[in-house]
C-alpha positions in Angstrom: -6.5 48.4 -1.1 -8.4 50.6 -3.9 -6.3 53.7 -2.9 -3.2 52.8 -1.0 -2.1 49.1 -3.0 -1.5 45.7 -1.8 1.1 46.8 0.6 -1.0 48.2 3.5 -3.3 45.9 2.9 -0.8 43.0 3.9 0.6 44.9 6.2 -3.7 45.5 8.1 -4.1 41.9 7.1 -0.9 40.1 8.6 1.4 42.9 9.8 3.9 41.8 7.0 4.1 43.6 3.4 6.4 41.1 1.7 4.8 38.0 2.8 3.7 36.3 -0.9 6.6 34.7 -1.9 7.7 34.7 -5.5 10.4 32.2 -5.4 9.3 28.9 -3.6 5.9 27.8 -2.6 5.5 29.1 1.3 2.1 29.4 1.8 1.0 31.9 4.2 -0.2 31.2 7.6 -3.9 32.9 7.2 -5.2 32.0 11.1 -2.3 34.0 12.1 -3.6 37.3 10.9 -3.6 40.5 12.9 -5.8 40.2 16.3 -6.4 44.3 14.9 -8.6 43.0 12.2 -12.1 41.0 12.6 -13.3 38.9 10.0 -15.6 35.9 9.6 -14.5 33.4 7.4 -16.8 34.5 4.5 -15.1 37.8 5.0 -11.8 36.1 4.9 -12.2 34.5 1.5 -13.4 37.5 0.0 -10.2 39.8 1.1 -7.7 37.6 -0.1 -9.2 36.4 -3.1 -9.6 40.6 -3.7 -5.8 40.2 -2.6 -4.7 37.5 -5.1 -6.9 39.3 -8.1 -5.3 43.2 -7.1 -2.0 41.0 -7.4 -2.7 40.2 -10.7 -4.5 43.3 -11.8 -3.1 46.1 -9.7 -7.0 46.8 -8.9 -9.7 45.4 -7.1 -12.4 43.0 -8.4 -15.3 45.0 -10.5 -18.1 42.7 -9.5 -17.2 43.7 -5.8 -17.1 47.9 -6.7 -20.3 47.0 -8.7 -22.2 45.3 -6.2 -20.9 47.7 -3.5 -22.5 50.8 -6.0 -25.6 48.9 -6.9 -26.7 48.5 -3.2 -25.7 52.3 -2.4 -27.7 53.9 -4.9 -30.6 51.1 -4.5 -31.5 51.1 -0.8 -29.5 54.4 -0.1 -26.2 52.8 2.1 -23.5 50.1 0.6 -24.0 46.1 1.7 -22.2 44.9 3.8 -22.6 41.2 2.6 -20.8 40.4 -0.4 -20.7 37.7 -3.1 -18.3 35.2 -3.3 -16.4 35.1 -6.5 -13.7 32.9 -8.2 -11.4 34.0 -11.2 -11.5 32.9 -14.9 -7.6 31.9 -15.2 -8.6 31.2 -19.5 -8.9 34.9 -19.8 -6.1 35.8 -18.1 -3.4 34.1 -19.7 -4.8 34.8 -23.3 -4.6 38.2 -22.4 -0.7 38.0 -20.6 1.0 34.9 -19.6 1.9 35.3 -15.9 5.8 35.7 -15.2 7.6 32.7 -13.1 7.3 35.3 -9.6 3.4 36.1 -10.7 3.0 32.2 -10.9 4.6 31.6 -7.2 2.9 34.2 -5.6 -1.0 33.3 -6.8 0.4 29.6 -6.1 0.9 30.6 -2.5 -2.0 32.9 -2.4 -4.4 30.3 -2.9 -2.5 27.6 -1.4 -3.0 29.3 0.9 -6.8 30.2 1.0 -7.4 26.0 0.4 -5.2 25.0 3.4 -6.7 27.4 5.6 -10.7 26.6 4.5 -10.1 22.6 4.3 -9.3 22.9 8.2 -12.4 24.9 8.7 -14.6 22.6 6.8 -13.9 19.2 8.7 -16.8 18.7 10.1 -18.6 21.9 9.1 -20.6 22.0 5.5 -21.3 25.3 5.9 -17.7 26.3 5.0 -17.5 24.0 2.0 -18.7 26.5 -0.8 -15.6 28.3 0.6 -13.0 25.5 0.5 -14.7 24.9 -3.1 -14.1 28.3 -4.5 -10.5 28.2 -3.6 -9.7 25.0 -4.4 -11.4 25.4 -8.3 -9.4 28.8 -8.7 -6.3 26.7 -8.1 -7.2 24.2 -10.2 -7.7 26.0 -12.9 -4.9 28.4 -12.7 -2.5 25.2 -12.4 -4.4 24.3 -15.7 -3.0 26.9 -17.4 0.8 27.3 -16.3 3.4 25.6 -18.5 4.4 23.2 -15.9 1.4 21.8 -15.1 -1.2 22.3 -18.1 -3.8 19.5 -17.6 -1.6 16.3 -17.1 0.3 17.8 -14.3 -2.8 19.0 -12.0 -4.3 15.7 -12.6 -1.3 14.4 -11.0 -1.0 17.2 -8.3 -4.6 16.2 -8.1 -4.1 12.8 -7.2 -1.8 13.4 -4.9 -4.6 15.1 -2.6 -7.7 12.8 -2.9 -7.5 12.2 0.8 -8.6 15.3 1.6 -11.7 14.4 3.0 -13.2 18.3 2.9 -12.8 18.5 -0.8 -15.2 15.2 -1.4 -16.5 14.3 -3.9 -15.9 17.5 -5.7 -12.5 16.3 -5.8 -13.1 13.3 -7.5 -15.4 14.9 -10.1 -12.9 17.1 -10.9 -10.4 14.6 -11.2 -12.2 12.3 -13.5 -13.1 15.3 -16.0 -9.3 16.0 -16.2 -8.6 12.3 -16.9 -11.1 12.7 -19.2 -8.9 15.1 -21.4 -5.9 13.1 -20.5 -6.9 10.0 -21.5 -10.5 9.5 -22.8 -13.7 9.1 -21.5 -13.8 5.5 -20.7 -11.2 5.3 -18.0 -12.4 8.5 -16.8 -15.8 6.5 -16.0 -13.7 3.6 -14.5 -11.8 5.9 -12.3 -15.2 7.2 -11.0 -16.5 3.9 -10.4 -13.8 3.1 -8.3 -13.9 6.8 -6.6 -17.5 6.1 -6.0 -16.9 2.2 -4.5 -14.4 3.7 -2.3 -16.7 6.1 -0.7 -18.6 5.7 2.8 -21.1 8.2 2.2 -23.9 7.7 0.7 -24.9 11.3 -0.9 -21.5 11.4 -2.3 -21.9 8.2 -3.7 -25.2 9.1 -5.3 -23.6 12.3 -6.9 -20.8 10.4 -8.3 -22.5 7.5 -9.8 -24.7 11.0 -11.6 -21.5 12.5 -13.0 -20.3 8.6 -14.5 -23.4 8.0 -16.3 -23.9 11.8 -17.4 -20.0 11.8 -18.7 -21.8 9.6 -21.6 -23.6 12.3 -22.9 -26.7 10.6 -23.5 -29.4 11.8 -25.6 -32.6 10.4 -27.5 -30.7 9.2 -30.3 -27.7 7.1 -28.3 -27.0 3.7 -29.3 -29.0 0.6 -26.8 -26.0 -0.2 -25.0 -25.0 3.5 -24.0 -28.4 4.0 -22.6 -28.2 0.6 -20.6 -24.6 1.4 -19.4 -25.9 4.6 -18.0 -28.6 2.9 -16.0 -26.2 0.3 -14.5 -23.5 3.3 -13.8 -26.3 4.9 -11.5 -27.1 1.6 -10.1 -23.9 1.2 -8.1 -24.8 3.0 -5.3 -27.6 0.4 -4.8 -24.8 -2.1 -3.8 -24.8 -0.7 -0.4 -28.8 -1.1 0.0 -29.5 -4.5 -2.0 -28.5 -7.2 -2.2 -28.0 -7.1 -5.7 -26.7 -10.9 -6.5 -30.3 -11.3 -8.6 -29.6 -7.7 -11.1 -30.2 -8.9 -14.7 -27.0 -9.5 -16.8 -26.0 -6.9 -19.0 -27.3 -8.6 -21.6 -30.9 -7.9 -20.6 -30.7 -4.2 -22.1 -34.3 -2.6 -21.0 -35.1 -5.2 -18.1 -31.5 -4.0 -16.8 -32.8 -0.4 -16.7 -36.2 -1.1 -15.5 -34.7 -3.2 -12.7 -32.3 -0.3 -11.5 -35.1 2.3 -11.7 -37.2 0.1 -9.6 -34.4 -0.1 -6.9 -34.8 3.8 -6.7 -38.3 3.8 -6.5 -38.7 1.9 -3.7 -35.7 3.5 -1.8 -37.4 6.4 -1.8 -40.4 5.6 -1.2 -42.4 5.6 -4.2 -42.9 1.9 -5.0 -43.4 -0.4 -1.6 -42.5 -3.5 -3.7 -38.4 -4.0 -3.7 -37.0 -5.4 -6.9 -34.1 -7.1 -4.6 -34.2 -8.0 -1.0 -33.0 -4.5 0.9 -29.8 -5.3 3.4 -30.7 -5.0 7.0 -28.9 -1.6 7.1 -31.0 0.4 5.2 -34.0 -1.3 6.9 -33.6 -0.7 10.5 -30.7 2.1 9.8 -30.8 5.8 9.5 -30.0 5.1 5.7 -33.4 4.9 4.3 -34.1 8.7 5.3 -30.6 9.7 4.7 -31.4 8.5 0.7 -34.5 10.3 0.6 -33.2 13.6 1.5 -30.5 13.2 -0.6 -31.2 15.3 -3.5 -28.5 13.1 -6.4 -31.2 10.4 -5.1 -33.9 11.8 -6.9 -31.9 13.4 -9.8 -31.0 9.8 -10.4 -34.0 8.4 -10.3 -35.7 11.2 -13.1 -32.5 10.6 -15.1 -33.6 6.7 -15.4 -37.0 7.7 -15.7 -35.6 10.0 -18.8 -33.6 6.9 -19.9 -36.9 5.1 -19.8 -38.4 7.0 -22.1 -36.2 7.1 -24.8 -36.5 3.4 -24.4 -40.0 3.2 -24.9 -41.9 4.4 -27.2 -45.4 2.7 -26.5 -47.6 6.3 -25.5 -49.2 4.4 -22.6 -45.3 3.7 -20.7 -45.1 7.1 -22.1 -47.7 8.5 -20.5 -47.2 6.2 -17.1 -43.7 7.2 -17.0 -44.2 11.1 -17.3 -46.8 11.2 -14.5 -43.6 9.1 -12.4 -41.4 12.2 -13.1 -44.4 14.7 -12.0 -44.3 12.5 -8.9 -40.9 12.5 -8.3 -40.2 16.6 -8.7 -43.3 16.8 -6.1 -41.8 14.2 -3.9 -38.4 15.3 -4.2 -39.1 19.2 -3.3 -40.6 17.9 -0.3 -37.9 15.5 0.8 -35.4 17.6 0.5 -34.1 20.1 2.8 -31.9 22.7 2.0 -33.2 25.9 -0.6 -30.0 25.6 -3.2 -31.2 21.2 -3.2 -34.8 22.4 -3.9 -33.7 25.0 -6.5 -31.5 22.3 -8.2 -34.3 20.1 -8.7 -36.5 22.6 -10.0 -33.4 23.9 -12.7 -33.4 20.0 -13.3 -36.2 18.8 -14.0 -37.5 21.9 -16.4 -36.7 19.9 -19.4 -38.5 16.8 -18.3 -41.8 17.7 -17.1 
């Protein structure tokens, strides 16, 4: 593509040279590309997302020529793995506005990418970052074309929150759009009900995060903010509680300490239950399902963090620190996958 154009490319790819369309959205058909060429799928993103930038551009990515050149002159032969990459649409469009054809064509480019990655990650996680990356670089492009702008990928948005590959990214992303549309509080409300609608309890645990943290809390937030919060995390409990005895929302701190409680004995750092725990999570897989999940934790030193702010007695002080020492330790061990463990660690930095 460096030296001969788009054209051969498209033609190696998908023995066609003319296949983006520039006047309607026809997305192309990516499984059926030449039996000539092999590629995994990490291989496939990175081509046509190449493809859809050297569309734009009329040259190829420089964090892929870059990378390619480090690794030759480093260990003495060019990678062969490379970095997956998204585009900055803002920087683009400041810099030239994108004709009507240009807009088509990277519609159907990644329309393209996100139809063909949300079939390969039903079922498979591993393929999600990819799915992700496409779906986020069509977001924001349709962000900034005139005839969506914000109000009209919300709605495009909508439109596809069944898609159950793109969960509960999709929903986050949703609710920071409504956000701009229409205000923070029925953001919040939207991912209440997102995060009531879900099945899945690590989802649920990573919305309920993103509610509470759309509040933008800090040391010197007003009583009830800091209380909201703690009840916006505590949704989740719903499905593990029976939660008929939670304080009234009228009880500020004895609200929060009661939700932090329910997370400390979920995961297993308090053997006394603030609320009788539903037979599910007792003789269900749930209990060790919440305790790797990583939002489960995050949640938990996010209360804890509440917590303090709330109390500014040195010896709760002091007790509630060594909890969040506990928790980091606890949680690194719990959970299993390198990028959860390296999220805790990026998260808790601040608080311990």
């Amino acid at each position: 593509m460096r030296f001969k154009g788009i054209g051969p490319t498209l033609q190696l790819l998908v023995e066609k040279d003319n296949v983006i369309d520039q006047e309607n959205v026809d997305p192309i058909a990516l499984e059926k590309m030449s039996s000539s060429v092999y590629l995994d799928d990490h291989d496939i993103y990175i081509v046509w997302m190449s493809v859809l930038y050297y569309y734009i551009f009329h040259k190829i990515p420089d964090s892929i020529s870059r990378h390619w050149y480090t690794s030759l002159v480093t260990a003495g032969r060019p990678t062969m793995t490379k970095p997956l990459f998204t585009i900055n649409w803002s920087d683009i469009v400041a810099e030239s506005p994108l004709s009507r054809q240009e807009q088509f064509g990277v519609t159907n480019l990644l329309l393209s990418m996100v139809r063909f990655f949300g079939k390969k990650a039903r079922g498979n996680d591993t393929k999600r970052p990819l799915l992700m990356g496409a779906w986020q670089t069509l977001l924001d492009f349709l962000a900034h074309t005139k005839c969506y702008k914000v109000a009209g990928t919300l709605t495009l948005l909508r439109k596809g929150l069944d898609i159950k590959a793109l969960l509960p990214e999709m929903y986050d992303t949703a609710a920071y759009l409504e956000m701009q549309v229409n205000g923070k509080p029925d953001a919040i409300q939207r991912l209440q009900r997102y995060t009531a609608s879900l099945s899945d309890m690590p989802h649920k645990l990573i919305l309920a995060y993103r509610s509470a943290h759309m509040l933008a809390l800090s040391e010197s937030s007003p009583h009830d903010e800091l209380c909201k919060a703690a009840r916006l995390i505590g949704l989740p409990m719903e499905d593990i509680y029976d939660m008929s005895g939670m304080p009234s929302n009228e009880a500020g701190n004895v609200q929060v300490d009661f939700v932090r409680r329910l997370y400390l004995n979920a995961l297993g750092m308090d053997p006394t239950p603030p609320a009788p725990a539903k037979p599910a999570f007792q003789k269900g897989g749930m209990a060790s399902c919440f305790k790797s999940a990583v939002f489960g934790w995050i949640n938990l030193i996010f209360l804890t963090q509440i917590s303090l702010w709330l109390y500014p007695n040195p010896v709760l002080q002091s007790t509630l620190l060594q909890q969040l020492r506990t928790a980091r330790e606890m949680a690194i061990e719990a959970v299993q996958a390198d990028e959860a463990k390296l999220l805790l660690v990026k998260y808790t930095k601040h608080y311990v």
